[in-house]
Tab-separated table of C-alpha atoms in Angstrom:
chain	number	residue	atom	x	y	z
V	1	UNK	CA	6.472	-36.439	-1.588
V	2	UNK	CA	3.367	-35.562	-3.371
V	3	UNK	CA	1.513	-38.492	-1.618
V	4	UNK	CA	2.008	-36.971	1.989
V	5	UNK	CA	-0.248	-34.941	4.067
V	6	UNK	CA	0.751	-31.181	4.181
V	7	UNK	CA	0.467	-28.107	2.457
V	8	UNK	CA	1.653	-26.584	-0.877
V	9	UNK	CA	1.603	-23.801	-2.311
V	10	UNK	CA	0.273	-22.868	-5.808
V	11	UNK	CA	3.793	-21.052	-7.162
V	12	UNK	CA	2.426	-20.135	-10.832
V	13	UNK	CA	2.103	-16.803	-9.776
V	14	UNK	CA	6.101	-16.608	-9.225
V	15	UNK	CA	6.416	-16.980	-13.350
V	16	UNK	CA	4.261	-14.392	-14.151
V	17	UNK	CA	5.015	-10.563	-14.378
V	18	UNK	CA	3.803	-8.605	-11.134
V	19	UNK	CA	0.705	-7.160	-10.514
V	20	UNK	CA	-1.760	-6.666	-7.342
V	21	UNK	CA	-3.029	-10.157	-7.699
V	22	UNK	CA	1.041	-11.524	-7.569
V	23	UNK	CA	2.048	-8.803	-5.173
V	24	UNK	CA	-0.968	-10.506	-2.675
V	25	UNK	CA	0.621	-14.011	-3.865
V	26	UNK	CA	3.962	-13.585	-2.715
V	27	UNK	CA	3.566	-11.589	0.136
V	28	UNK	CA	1.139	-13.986	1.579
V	29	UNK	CA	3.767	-16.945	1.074
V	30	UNK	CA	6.389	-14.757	2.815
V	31	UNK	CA	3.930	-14.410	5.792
V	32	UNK	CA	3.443	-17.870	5.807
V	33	UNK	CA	7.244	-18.959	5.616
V	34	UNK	CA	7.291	-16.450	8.248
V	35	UNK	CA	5.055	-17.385	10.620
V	36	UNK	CA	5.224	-21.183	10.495
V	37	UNK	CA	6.374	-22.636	13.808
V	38	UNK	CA	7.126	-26.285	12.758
V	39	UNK	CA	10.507	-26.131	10.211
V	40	UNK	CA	10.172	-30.155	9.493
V	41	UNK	CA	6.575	-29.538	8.519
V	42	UNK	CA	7.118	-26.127	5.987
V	43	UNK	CA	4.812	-25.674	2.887
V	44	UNK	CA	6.499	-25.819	-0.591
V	45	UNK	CA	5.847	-23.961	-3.194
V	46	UNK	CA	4.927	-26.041	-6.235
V	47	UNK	CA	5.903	-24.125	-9.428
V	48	UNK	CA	6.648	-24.822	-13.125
V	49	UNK	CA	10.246	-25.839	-14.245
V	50	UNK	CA	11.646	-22.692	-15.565
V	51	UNK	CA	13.245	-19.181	-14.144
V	52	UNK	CA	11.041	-17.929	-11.478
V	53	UNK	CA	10.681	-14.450	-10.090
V	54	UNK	CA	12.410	-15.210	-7.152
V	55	UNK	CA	14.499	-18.194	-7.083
V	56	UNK	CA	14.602	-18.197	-3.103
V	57	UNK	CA	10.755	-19.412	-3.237
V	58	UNK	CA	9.730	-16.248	-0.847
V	59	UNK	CA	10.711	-18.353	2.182
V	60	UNK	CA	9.524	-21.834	1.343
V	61	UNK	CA	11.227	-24.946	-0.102
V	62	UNK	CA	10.948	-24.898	-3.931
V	63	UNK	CA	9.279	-27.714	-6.100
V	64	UNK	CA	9.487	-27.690	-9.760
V	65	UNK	CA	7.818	-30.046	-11.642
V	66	UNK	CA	6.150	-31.005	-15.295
V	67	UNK	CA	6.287	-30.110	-18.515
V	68	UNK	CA	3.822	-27.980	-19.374
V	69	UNK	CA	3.477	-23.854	-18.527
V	70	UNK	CA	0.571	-21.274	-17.994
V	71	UNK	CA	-2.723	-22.567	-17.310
V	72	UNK	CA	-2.247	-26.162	-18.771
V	73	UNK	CA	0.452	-26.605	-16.177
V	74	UNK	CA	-1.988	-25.434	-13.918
V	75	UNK	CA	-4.662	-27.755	-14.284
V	76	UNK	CA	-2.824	-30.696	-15.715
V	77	UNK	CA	0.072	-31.284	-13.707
V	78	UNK	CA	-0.158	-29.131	-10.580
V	79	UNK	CA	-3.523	-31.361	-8.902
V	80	UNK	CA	-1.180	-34.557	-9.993
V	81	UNK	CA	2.006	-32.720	-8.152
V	82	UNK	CA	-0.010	-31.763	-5.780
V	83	UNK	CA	-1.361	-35.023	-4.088
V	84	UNK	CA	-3.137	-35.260	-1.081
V	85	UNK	CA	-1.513	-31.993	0.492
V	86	UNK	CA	-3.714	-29.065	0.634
V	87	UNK	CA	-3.145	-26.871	-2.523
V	88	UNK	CA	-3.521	-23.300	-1.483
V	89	UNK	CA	-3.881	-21.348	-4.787
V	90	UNK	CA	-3.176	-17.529	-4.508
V	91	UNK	CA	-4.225	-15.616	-7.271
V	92	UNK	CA	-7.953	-16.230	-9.023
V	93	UNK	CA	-7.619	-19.130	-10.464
V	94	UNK	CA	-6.823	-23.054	-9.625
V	95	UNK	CA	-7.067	-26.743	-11.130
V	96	UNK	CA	-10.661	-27.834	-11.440
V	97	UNK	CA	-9.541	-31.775	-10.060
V	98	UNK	CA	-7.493	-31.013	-7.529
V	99	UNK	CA	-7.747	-32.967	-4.569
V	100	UNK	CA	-8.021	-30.636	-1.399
V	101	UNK	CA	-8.078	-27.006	-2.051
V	102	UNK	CA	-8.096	-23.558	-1.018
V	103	UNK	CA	-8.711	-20.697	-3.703
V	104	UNK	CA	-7.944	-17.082	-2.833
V	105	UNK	CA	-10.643	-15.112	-5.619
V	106	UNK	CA	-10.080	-11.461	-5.254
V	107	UNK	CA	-13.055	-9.974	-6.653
V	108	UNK	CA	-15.588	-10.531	-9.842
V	109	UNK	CA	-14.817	-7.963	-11.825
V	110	UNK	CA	-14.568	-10.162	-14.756
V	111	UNK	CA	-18.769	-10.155	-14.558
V	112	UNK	CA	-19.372	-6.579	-12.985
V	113	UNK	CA	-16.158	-4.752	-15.596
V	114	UNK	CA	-16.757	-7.086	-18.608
V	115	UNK	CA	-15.298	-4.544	-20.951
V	116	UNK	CA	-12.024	-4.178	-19.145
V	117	UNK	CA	-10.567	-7.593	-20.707
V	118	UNK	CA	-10.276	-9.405	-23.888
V	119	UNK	CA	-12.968	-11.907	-25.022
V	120	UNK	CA	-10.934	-15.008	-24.524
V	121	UNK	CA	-10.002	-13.858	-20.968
V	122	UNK	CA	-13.192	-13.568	-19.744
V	123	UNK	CA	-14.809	-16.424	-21.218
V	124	UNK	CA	-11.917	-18.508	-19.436
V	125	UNK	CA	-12.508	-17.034	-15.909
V	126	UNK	CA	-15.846	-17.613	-15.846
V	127	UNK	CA	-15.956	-20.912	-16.973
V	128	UNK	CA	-13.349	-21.803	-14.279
V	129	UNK	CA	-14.710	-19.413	-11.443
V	130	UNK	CA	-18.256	-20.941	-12.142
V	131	UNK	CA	-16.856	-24.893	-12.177
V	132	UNK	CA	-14.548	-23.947	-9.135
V	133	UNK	CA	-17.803	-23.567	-7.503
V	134	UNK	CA	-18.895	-26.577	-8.003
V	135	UNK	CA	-16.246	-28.606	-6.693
V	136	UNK	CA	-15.362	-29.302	-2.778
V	137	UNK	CA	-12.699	-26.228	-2.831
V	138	UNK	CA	-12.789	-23.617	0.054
V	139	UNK	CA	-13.338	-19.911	-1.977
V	140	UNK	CA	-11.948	-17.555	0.290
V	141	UNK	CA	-11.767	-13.308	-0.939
V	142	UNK	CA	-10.248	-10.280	0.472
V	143	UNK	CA	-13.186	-8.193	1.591
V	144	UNK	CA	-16.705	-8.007	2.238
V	145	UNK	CA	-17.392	-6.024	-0.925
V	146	UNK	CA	-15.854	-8.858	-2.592
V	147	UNK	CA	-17.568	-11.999	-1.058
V	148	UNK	CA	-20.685	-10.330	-2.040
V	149	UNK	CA	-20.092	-10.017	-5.267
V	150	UNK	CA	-18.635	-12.879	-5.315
V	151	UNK	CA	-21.695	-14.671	-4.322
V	152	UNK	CA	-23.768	-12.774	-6.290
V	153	UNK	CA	-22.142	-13.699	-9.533
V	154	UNK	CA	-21.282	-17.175	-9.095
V	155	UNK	CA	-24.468	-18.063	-7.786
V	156	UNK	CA	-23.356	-19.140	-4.345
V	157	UNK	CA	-24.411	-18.382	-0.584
V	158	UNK	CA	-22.197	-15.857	1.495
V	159	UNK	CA	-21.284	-18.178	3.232
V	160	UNK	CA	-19.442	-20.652	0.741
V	161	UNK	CA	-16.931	-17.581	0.462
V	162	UNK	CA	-14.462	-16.773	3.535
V	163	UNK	CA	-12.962	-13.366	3.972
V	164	UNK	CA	-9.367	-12.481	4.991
V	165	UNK	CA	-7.242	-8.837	4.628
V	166	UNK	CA	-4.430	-7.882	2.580
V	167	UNK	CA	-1.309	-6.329	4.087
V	168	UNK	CA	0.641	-3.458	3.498
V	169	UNK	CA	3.733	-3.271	5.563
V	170	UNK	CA	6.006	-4.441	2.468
V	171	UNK	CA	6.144	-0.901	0.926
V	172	UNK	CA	7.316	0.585	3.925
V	173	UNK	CA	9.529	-2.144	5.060
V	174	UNK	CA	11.604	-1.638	1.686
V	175	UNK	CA	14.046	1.543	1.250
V	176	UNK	CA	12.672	4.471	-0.578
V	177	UNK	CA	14.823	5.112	-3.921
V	178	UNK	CA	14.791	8.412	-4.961
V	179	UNK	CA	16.260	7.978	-8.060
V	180	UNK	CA	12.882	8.223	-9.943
V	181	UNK	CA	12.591	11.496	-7.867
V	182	UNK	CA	16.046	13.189	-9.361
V	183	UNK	CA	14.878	11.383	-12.447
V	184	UNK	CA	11.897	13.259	-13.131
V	185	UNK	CA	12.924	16.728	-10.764
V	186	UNK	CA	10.871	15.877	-8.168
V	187	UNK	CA	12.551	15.776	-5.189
V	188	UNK	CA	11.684	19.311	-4.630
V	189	UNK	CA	7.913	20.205	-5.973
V	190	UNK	CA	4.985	19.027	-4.917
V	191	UNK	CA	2.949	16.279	-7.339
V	192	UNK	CA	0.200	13.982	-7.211
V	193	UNK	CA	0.492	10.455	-7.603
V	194	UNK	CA	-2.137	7.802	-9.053
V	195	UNK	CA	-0.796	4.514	-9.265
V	196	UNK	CA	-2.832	1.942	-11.860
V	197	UNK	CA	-2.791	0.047	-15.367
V	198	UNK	CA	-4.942	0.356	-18.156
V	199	UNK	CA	-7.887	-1.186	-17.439
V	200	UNK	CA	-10.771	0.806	-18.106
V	201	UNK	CA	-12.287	0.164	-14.436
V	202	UNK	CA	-8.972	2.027	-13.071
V	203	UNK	CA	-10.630	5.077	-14.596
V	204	UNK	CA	-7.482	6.935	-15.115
V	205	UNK	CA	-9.539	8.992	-17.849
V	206	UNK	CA	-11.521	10.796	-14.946
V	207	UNK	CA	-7.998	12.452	-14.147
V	208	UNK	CA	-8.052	15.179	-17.075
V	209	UNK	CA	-9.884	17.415	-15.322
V	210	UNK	CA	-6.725	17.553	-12.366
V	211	UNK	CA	-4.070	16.806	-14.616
V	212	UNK	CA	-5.224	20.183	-16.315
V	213	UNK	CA	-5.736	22.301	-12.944
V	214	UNK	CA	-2.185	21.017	-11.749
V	215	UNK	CA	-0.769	21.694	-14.917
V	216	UNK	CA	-1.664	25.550	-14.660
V	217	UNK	CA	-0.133	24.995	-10.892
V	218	UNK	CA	2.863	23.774	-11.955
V	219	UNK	CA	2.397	20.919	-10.484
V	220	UNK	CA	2.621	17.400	-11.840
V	221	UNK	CA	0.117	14.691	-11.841
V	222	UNK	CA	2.633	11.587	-12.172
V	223	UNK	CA	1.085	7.915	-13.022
V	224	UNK	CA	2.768	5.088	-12.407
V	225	UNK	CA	1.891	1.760	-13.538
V	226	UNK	CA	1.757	-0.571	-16.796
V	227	UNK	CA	-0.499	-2.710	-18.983
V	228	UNK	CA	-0.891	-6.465	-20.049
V	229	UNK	CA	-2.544	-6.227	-23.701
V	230	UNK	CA	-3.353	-9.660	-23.359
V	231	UNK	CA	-5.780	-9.001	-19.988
V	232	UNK	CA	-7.271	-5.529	-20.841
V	233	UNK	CA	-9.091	-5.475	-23.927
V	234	UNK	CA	-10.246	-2.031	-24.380
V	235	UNK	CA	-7.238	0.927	-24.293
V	236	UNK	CA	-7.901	3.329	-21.827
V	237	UNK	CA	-7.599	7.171	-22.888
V	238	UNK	CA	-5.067	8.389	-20.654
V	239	UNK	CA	-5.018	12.023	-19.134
V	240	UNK	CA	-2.667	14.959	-20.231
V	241	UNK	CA	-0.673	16.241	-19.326
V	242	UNK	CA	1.110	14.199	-16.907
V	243	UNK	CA	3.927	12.566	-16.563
V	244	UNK	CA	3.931	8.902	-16.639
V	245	UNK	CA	7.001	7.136	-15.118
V	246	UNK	CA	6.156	3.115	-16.040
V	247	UNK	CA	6.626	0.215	-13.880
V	248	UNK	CA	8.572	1.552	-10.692
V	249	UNK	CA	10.537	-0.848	-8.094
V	250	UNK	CA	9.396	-1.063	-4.699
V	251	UNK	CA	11.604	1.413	-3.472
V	252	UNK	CA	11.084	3.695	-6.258
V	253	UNK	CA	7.471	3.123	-5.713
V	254	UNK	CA	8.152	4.297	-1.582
V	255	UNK	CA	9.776	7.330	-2.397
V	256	UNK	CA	6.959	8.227	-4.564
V	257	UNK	CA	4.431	7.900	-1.837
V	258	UNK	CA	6.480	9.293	0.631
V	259	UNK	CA	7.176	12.407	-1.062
V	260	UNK	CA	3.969	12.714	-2.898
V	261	UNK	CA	1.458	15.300	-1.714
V	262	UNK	CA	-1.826	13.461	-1.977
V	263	UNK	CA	-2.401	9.864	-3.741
V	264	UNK	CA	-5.282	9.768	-6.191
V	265	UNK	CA	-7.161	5.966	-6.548
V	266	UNK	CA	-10.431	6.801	-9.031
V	267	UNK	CA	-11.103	2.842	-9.831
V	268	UNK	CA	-14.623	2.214	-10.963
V	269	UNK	CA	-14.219	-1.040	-9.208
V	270	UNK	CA	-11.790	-2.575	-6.977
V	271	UNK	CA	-12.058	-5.637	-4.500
V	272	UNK	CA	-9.248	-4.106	-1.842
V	273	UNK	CA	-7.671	-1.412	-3.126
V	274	UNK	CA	-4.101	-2.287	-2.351
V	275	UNK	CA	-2.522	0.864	-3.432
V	276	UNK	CA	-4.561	2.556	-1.029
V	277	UNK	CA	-3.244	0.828	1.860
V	278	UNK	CA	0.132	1.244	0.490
V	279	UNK	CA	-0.057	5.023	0.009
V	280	UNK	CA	-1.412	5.171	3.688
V	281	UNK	CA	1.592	3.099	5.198
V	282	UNK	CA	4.043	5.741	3.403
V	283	UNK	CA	1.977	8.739	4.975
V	284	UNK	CA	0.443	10.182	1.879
V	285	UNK	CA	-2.606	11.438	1.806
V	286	UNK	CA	-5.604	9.461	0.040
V	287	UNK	CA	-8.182	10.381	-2.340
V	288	UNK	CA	-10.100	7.449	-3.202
V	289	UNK	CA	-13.202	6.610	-5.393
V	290	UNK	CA	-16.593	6.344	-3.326
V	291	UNK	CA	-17.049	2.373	-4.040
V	292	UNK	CA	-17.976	-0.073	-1.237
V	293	UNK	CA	-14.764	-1.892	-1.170
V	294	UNK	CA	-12.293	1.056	-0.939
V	295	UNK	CA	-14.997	2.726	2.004
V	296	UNK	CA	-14.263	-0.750	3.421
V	297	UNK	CA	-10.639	-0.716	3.593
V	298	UNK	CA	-9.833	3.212	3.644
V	299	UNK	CA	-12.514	4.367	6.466
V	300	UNK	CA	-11.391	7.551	7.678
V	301	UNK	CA	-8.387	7.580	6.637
V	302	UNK	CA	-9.156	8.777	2.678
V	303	UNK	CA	-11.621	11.687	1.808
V	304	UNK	CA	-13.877	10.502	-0.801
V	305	UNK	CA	-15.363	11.549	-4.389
V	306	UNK	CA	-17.599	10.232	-7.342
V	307	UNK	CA	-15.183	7.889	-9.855
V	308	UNK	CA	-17.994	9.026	-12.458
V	309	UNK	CA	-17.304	12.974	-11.776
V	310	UNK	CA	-14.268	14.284	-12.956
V	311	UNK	CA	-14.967	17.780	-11.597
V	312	UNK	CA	-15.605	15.886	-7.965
V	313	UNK	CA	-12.391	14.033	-8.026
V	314	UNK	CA	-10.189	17.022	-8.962
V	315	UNK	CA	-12.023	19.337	-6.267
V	316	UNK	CA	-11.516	16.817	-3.649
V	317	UNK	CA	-7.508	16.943	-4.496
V	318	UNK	CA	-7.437	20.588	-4.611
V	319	UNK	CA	-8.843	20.526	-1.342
V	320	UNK	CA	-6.660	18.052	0.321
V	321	UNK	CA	-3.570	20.061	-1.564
V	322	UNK	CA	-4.915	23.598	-0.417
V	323	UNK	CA	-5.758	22.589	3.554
V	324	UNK	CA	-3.001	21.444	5.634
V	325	UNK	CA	-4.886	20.487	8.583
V	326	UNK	CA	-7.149	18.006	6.393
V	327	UNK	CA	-4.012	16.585	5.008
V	328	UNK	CA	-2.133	16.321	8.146
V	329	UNK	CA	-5.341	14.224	9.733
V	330	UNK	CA	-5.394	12.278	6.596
V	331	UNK	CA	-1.682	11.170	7.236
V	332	UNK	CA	-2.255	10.130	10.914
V	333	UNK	CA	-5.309	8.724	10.149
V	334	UNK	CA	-3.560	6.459	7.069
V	335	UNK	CA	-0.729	5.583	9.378
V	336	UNK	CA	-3.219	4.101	11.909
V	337	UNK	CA	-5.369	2.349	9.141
V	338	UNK	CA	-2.800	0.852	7.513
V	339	UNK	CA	-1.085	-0.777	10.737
V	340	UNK	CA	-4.492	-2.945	10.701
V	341	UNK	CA	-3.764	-4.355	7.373
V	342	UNK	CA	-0.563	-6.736	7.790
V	343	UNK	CA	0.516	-9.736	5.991
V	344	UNK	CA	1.291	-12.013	8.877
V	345	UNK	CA	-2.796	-11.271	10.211
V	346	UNK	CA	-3.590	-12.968	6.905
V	347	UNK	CA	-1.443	-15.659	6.629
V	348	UNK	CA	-2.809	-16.572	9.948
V	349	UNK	CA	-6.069	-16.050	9.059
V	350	UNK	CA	-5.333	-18.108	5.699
V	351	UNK	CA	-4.000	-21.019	7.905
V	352	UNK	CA	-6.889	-20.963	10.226
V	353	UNK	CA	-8.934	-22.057	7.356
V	354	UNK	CA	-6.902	-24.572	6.248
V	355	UNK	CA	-6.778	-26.649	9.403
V	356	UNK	CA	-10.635	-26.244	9.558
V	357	UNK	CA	-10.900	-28.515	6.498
V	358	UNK	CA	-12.228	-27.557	3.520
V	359	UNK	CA	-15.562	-27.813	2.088
């Protein structure tokens, strides 16, 4: 089978523990299971022997195969596996001799945020972002911000990189829990709700200043999210008080947003902004960062305020806490935003580049 023409699917990401980059991964290979017309003719997913995160395959035929795990499965066995189908790899990185291949790069912050992650992980992404270049493999990213920088620090025209969106539907197309609401009595109080993990470019530290003001409210600033120490070199100094909840399910996670009273994103750097979109698709009202990328993807929908300006960030919630009107347009206009951003647009727009050929 891995001598035929056809397409596969990169499954590594299904053995690893989820994040934006696997949430993009496996929503994107549900959109594609989704949307394929042909049944005989269906993509597999290629993936390590072992337990994966979802044993179904997220819609496509599963392959298991090898010996090997992690990255040496990656680029030992996967290009062999593989074949002559067109390996579509999800989530940053891919095998440097495969044969035909797309690579999905979501942004560079492993040059622009070196001091978010360890040593070894950055040396490793850059080597293999860098050589990736070099090869015939189509780069594709997830925004204009993105395939910019992109460009910029791998040394490569604009045009080497294709763009496609990110969806957001998924949150609001699984049940709201509110079991973390009862949990933490919040079913009936307003909070705030930032959603991120450690990494220093998250910028959770700017938060002190609200968490502080809310605090005298009696309100709650409540952070969801967790960390991989392996990844994130530096630990970020968290703010206090607030209440921080962990890793959340996705229904957990759409009761938060639904009953949250504004969403707080103050990343230094992001190359979507997922959360964003998420929070929108719920109805909650967004405060985001003024960087290019989340400008990009929130428009109107999100008021805006400096990530470096503590005082700025906590004004701008106060604001969108203290005037109904604003946060009523912010809701309709987050609705409406996030109904562009769908998964099945960019499977399509994934598959369109695969039957153009690659580079």
């Amino acid at each position: 089978m891995a001598d035929t023409d056809g397409l596969v699917i990169n499954g590594r990401f299904a053995t690893q523990t989820l994040s934006g980059v696997q949430r993009f991964a496996g929503e994107m290979t549900r959109a594609v299971a989704r949307i394929w017309t042909e049944p005989s003719t269906l993509p597999h997913l290629l993936a390590p022997r072992g337990r994966l995160a979802n044993s179904a395959g997220f819609g496509l035929p599963v392959e298991q195969a090898g010996r090997l795990t992690g990255q040496l499965w990656e680029q030992i066995e996967l290009p062999r596996f593989a074949g002559r189908r067109i390996l579509i790899s999800l989530g940053n990185t891919a095998p440097l001799f495969a044969r035909r291949q797309l690579v999905v790069l979501h942004d560079a912050a492993v040059f622009a945020q070196p001091y978010g992650y360890s040593w070894k992980f950055r040396l490793w992404y850059r080597f293999l972002q860098k050589s990736l270049c070099r090869t015939d493999a189509r780069l594709v990213t997830v925004s204009e911000f993105s395939r910019r920088e992109l460009a910029r620090y791998l040394g490569v025209s604009v045009s080497r990189i294709s763009v496609i969106p990110e969806g957001g539907e998924h949150i609001r197309q699984t049940p709201p829990d509110p079991s973390v609401l009862m949990q933490y009595d919040l079913s009936r109080r307003p909070f705030v709700l930032a959603v991120g993990n450690l990494a220093p470019h998250k910028n959770l530290r700017s938060l002190s200043a609200l968490a502080a003001t809310l605090h005298e409210r009696g309100i709650p600033l409540v952070i969801s999210g967790g960390a991989n120490p392996s990844v994130f070199g530096a630990e970020a100094v968290l703010p206090q008080p607030a209440l921080y909840v962990g890793r959340v399910t996705d229904g957990q996670l759409h009761a938060l947003y639904q009953a949250a009273s504004c969403f707080v994103f103050p990343s230094l750097y992001e190359g979507f902004g997922l959360p964003a979109v998420e929070a929108m698709a719920c109805g909650c009202p967004v405060v985001a960062a003024a960087i290019p990328s989340l400008q990009e993807v929130c428009a109107d929908a999100a008021v805006y305020a400096d990530p470096d300006e503590p005082e700025a960030i906590r004004a701008r919630v106060l604001q969108v806490l203290d005037d109904s009107q604003l946060s009523e347009r912010l809701r309709e206009n987050g609705y409406r935003r996030a109904d562009f951003y769908t998964w099945d647009k960019a499977a399509q727009a994934l598959l369109a580049l695969t039957h153009s050929g690659s580079r």
